Coordinates of C-alpha atoms in Angstrom, one line a residue:
X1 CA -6.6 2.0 9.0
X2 CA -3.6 2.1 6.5
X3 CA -0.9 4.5 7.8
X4 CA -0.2 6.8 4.6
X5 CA 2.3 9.5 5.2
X6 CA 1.7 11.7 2.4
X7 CA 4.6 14.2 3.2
X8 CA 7.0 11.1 3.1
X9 CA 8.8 11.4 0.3
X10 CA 11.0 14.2 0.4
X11 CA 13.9 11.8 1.1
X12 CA 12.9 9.4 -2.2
X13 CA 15.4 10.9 -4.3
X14 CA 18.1 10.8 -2.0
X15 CA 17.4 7.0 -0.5
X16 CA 17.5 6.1 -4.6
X17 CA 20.8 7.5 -5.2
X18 CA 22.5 6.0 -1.9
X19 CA 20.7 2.3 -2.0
X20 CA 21.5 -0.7 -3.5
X21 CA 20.9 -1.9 -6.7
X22 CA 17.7 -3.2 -7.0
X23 CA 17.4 -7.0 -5.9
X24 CA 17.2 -9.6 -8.5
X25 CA 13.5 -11.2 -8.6
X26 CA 12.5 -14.5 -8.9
X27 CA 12.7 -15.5 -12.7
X28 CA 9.4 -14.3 -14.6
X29 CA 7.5 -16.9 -16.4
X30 CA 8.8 -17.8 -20.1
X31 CA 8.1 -15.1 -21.9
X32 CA 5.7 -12.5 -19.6
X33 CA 7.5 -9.7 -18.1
X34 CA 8.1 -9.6 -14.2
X35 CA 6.0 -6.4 -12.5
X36 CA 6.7 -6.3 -8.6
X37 CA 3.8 -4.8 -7.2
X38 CA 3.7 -3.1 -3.5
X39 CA 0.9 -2.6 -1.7
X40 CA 0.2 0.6 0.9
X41 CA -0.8 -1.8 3.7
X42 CA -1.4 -5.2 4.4
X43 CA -3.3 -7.3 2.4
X44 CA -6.7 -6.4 2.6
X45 CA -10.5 -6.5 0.6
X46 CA -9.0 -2.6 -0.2
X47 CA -6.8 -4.8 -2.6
X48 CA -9.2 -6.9 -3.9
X49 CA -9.0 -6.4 -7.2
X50 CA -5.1 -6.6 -7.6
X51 CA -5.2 -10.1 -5.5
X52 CA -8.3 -11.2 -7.8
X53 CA -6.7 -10.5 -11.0
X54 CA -3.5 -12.3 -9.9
X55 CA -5.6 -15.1 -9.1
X56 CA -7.7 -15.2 -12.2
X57 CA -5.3 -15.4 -14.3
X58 CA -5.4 -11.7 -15.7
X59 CA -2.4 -10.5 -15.3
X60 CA -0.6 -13.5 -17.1
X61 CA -3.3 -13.4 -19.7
X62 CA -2.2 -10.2 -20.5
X63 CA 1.8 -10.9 -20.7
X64 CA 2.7 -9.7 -17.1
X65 CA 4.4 -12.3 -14.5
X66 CA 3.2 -10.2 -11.8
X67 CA 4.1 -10.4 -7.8
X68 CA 1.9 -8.6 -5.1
X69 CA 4.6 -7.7 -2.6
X70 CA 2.4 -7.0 1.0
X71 CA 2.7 -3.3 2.2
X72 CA 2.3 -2.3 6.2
X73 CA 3.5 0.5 8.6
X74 CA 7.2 0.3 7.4
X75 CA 6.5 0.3 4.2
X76 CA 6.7 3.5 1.9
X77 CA 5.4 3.1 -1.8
X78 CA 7.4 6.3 -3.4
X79 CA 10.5 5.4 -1.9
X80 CA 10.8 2.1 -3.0
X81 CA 9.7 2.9 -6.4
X82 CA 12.8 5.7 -6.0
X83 CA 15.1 3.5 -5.3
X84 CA 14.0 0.9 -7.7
X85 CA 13.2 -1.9 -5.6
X86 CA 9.7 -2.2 -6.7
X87 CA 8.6 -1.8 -10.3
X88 CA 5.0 -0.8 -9.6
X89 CA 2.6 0.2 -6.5
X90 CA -0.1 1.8 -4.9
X91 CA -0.4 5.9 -3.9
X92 CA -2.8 6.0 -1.1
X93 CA -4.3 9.4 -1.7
X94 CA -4.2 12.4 -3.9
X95 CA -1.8 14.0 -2.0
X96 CA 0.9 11.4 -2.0
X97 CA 0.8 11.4 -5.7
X98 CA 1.1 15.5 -6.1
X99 CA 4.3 15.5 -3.5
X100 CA 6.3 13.4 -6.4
X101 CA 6.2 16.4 -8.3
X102 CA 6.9 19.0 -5.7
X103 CA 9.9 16.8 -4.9
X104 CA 11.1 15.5 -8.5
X105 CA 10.6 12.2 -8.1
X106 CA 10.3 10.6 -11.8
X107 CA 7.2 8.6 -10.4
X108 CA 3.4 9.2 -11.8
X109 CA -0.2 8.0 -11.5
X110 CA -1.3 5.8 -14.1
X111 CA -4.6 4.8 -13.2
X112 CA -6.8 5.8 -10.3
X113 CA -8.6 2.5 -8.9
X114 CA -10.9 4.5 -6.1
X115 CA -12.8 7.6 -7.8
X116 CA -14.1 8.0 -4.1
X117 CA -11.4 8.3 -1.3
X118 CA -12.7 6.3 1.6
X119 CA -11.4 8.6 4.2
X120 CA -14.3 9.2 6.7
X121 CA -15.0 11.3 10.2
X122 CA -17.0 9.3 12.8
X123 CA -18.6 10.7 15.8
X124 CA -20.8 9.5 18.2
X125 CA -24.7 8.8 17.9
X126 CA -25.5 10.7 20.1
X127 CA -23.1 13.7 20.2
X128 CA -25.2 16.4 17.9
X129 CA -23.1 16.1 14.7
X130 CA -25.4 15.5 12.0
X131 CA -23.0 16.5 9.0
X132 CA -19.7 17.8 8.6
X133 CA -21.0 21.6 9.3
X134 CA -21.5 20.4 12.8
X135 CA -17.6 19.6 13.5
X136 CA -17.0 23.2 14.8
X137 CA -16.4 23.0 18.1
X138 CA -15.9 19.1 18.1
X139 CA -12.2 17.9 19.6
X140 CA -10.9 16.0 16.0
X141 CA -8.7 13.4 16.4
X142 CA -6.6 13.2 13.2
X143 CA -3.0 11.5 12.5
X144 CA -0.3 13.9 11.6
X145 CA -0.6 12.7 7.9
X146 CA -4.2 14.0 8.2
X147 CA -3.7 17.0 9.1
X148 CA -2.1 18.3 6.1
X149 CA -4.1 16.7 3.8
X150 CA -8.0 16.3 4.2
X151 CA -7.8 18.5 7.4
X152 CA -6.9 21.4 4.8
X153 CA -10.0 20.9 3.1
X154 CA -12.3 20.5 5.9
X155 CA -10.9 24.0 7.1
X156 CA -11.3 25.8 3.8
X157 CA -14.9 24.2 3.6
X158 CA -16.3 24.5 6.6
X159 CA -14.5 27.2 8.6
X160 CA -12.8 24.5 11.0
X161 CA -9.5 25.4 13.3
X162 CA -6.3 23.9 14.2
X163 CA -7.5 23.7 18.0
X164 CA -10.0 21.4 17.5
X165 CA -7.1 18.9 16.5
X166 CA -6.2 16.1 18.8
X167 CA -3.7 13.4 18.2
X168 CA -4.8 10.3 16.9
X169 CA -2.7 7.1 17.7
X170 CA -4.7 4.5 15.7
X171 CA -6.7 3.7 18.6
X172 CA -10.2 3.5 19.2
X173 CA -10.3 4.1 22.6
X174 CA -9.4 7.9 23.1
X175 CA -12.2 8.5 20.8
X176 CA -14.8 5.7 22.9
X177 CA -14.0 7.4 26.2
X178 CA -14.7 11.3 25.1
X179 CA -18.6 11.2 23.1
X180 CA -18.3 14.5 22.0
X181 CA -15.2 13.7 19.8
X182 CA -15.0 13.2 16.4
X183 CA -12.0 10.8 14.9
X184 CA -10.6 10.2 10.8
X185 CA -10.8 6.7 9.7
X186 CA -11.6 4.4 6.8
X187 CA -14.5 3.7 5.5
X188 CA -14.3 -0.4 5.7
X189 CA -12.2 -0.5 8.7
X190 CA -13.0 1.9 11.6
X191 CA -16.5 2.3 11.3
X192 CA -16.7 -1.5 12.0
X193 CA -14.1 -2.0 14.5
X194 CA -16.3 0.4 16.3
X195 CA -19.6 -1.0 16.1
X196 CA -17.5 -4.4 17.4
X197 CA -15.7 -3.1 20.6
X198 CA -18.4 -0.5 21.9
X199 CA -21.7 -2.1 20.9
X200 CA -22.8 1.2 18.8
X201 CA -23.2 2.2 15.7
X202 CA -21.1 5.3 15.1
X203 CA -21.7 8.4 12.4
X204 CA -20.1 8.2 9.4
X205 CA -19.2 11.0 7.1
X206 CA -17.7 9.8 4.1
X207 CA -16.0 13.2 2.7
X208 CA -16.2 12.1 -1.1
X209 CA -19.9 12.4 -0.8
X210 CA -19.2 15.8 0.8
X211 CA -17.4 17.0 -1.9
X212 CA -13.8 15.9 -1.1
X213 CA -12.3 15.9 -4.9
X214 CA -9.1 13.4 -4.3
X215 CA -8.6 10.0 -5.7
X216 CA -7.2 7.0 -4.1
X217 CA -5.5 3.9 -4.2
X218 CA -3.5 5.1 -7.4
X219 CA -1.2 2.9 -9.6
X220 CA 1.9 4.6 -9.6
X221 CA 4.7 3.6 -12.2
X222 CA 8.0 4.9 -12.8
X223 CA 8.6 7.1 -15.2
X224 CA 11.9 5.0 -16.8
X225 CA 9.3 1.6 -17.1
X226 CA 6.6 4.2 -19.0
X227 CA 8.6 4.9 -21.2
X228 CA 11.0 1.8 -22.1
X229 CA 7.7 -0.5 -22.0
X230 CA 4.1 1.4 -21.9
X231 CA 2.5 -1.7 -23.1
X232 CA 3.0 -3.2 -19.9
X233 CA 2.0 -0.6 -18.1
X234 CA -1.7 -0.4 -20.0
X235 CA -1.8 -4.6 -19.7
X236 CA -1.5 -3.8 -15.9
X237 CA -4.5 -1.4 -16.0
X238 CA -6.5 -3.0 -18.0
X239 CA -5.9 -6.2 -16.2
X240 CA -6.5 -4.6 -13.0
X241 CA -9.7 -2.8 -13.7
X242 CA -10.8 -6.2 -14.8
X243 CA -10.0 -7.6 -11.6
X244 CA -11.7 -5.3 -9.9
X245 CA -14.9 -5.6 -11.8
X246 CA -15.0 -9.6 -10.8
X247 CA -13.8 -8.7 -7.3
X248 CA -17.0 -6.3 -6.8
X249 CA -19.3 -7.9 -9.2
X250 CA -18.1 -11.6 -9.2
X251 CA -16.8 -14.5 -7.0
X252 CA -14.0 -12.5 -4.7
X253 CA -13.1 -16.1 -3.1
X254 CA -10.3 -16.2 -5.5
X255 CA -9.2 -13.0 -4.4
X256 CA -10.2 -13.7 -0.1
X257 CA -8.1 -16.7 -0.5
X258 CA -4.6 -15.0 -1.5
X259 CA -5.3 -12.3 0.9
X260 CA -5.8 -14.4 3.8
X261 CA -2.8 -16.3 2.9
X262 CA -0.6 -13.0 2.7
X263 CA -2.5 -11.7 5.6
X264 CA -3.0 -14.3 8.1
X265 CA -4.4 -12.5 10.4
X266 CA -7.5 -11.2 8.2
X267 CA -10.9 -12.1 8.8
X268 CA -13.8 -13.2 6.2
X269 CA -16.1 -11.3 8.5
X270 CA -13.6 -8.0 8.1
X271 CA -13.2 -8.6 4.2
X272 CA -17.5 -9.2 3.5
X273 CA -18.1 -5.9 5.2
X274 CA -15.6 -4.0 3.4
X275 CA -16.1 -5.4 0.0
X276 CA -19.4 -4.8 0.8
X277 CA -19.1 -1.3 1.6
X278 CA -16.8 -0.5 -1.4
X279 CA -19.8 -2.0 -4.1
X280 CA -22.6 -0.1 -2.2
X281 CA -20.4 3.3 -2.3
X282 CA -19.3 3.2 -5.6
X283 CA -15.7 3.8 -4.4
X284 CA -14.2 2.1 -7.4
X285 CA -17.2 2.3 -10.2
X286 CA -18.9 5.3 -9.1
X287 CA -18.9 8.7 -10.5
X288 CA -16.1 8.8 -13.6
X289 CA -15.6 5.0 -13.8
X290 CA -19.9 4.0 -13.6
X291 CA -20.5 2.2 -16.7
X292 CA -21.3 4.6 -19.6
X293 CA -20.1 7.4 -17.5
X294 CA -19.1 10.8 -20.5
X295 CA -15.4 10.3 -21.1
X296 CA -14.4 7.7 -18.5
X297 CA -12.9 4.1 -19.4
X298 CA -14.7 2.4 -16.4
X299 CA -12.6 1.7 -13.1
X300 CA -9.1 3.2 -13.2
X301 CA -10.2 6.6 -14.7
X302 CA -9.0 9.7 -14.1
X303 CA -9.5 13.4 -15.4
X304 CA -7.3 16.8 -15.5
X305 CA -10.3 18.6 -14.0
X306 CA -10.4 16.4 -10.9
X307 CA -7.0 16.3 -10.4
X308 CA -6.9 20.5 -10.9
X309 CA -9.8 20.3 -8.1
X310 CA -7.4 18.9 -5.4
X311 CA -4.4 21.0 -6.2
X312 CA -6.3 23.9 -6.2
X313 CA -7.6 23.4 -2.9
X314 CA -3.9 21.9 -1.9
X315 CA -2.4 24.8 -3.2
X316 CA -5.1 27.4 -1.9
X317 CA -4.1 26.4 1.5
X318 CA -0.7 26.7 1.0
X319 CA 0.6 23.1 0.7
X320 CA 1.9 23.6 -2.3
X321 CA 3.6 26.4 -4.4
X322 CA 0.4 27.7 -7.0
X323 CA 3.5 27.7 -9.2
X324 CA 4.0 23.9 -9.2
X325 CA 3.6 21.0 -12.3
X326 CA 1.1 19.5 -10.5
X327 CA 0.3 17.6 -14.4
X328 CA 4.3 16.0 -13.8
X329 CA 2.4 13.7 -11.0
X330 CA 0.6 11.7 -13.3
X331 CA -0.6 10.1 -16.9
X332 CA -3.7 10.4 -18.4
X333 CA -2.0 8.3 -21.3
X334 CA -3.0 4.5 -19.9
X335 CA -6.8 6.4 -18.8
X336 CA -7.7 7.9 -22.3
X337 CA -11.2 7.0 -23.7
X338 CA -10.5 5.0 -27.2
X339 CA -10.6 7.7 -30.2
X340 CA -13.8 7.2 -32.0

């Protein structure tokens, strides 16, 4: 599971006006312009569609010499956007994308690639918890970045409290030695990792389809590169989306091939499942982005309304200030259907 720390960023602004200048890249191809593009995490079938676009030629086909720059656990998105070290990347969740506003940082969403987080809870078979209303009760074992984020929802929703939180370290086995406990995870990693080490098949509650509102895997740009050249910035989307499509609807060996070479140590067995549970969730087409879906532009869409949903429920629980531009953490301008 990726390691998001959605309350990361308060230091952005500060690391950008003490670091370096930003490094020089490799020259772009003649005449494309150079996008460095970080991932949250390391390379996985969660960044299918990025790899499989690179690989299919989109990006260039589109006037971009782009470079996928492999996230992991030391690696914070906002940050190096801040201090300009990256000229593009992902925004794991909702939430990291509303603390650039809260802390100034002139970053914003362009695009939202998963309508669906894939944040899940998994519990045991056999434990009693046959939906999210049974959790009361339940020891939780969250990550600290959980617990102001979806925790706050679960809470509001379904009248959960902070003693049911446990610590989670990012390993299965607390959670395999204790059946009546409940742990986060993600919805192509955990759940399987599970099913491999202990022989069962766990419970999974994906929140999206219990009404969490927050999108995920964002494309966050800068607000200087938005302005001095949105045309890349749309080719990037566009190009992206269109990955994405062949990823989950074409051949993703292009795409399997460039992860496995940035990521060694992935699996074809790890990315099949995943890819396969992203298509049959509808985590990147689903909902807004299904095909002929009322105001959407297919994958990468994103709306005022949902993004209003998760700040209110952010802001409700007193994350945020009610008072706050939440509409200063991202664009709808690279998302907008095409005027009729």
């Amino acid at each position: 599971m990726k390691l998001f720390r959605p309350m990361a960023v308060a230091a952005a602004l500060a690391l950008a006006a003490c670091s370096p200048a930003k490094k020089e890249a490799a020259p772009a191809a003649a005449g494309l312009t150079p996008i460095r593009f970080a991932t949250d995490w390391r390379a996985e079938a969660e960044h299918g569609g990025f790899y499989e676009a690179l690989a299919e030629g989109e990006y260039a086909k589109r006037g971009l010499d782009v470079k996928i720059v492999q996230g992991g656990p030391g690696v914070n998105v906002p940050q190096l956007l801040a201090a300009g070290s990256i000229d593009m990347g992902v925004g794991s969740n909702g939430f990291v994308v509303l603390n650039l506003a809260q802390e100034g940082v002139p970053v914003k969403a362009v695009a939202a690639v998963f309508q669906k987080d894939p944040q899940v809870l998994i519990a045991h078979p056999d434990a009693g918890v046959n939906s999210l209303a049974d959790l009361k009760g339940h020891p939780v074992l969250l990550g600290d970045a959980a617990v102001s984020t979806f925790w706050v929802w679960l809470k509001a929703k379904y009248g959960l409290n902070d003693d049911q939180v446990r610590k989670y370290t990012f390993n299965n086995g607390p959670f395999l030695a204790d059946k009546r406990a409940v742990q986060e995870g993600y919805l192509t990693s955990e759940p399987y990792t599970i099913e491999k080490q202990a022989g069962m098949k766990p419970k999974v509650f994906l929140l999206a389809d219990n009404g969490y509102p927050g999108y995920a895997t964002m494309i966050l740009a800068p607000d200087a590169l938005i302005a001095r050249n949105p045309a890349a910035v749309k080719a990037f989307v566009e190009a992206t989306a269109k990955g994405w499509n062949d990823y989950l609807n074409g051949d993703p060996r292009p795409a399997d091939a460039l992860i496995k070479k940035d990521n060694p140590e992935m699996t074809q067995d790890v990315l099949d499942q995943a890819r396969a549970k992203l298509k049959a969730n509808g985590i990147a087409d689903g909902g807004d982005a299904a095909p002929g879906a009322k105001g959407g532009i297919g994958i990468g869409t994103m709306t005022d309304a949902r993004w209003q949903t998760l700040f209110d429920v952010a802001s409700g629980a007193g994350v945020y200030p009610k008072t706050l531009d939440y509409k200063k953490a991202y664009t709808l301008q690279f998302v907008a259907p095409p005027a009729k």
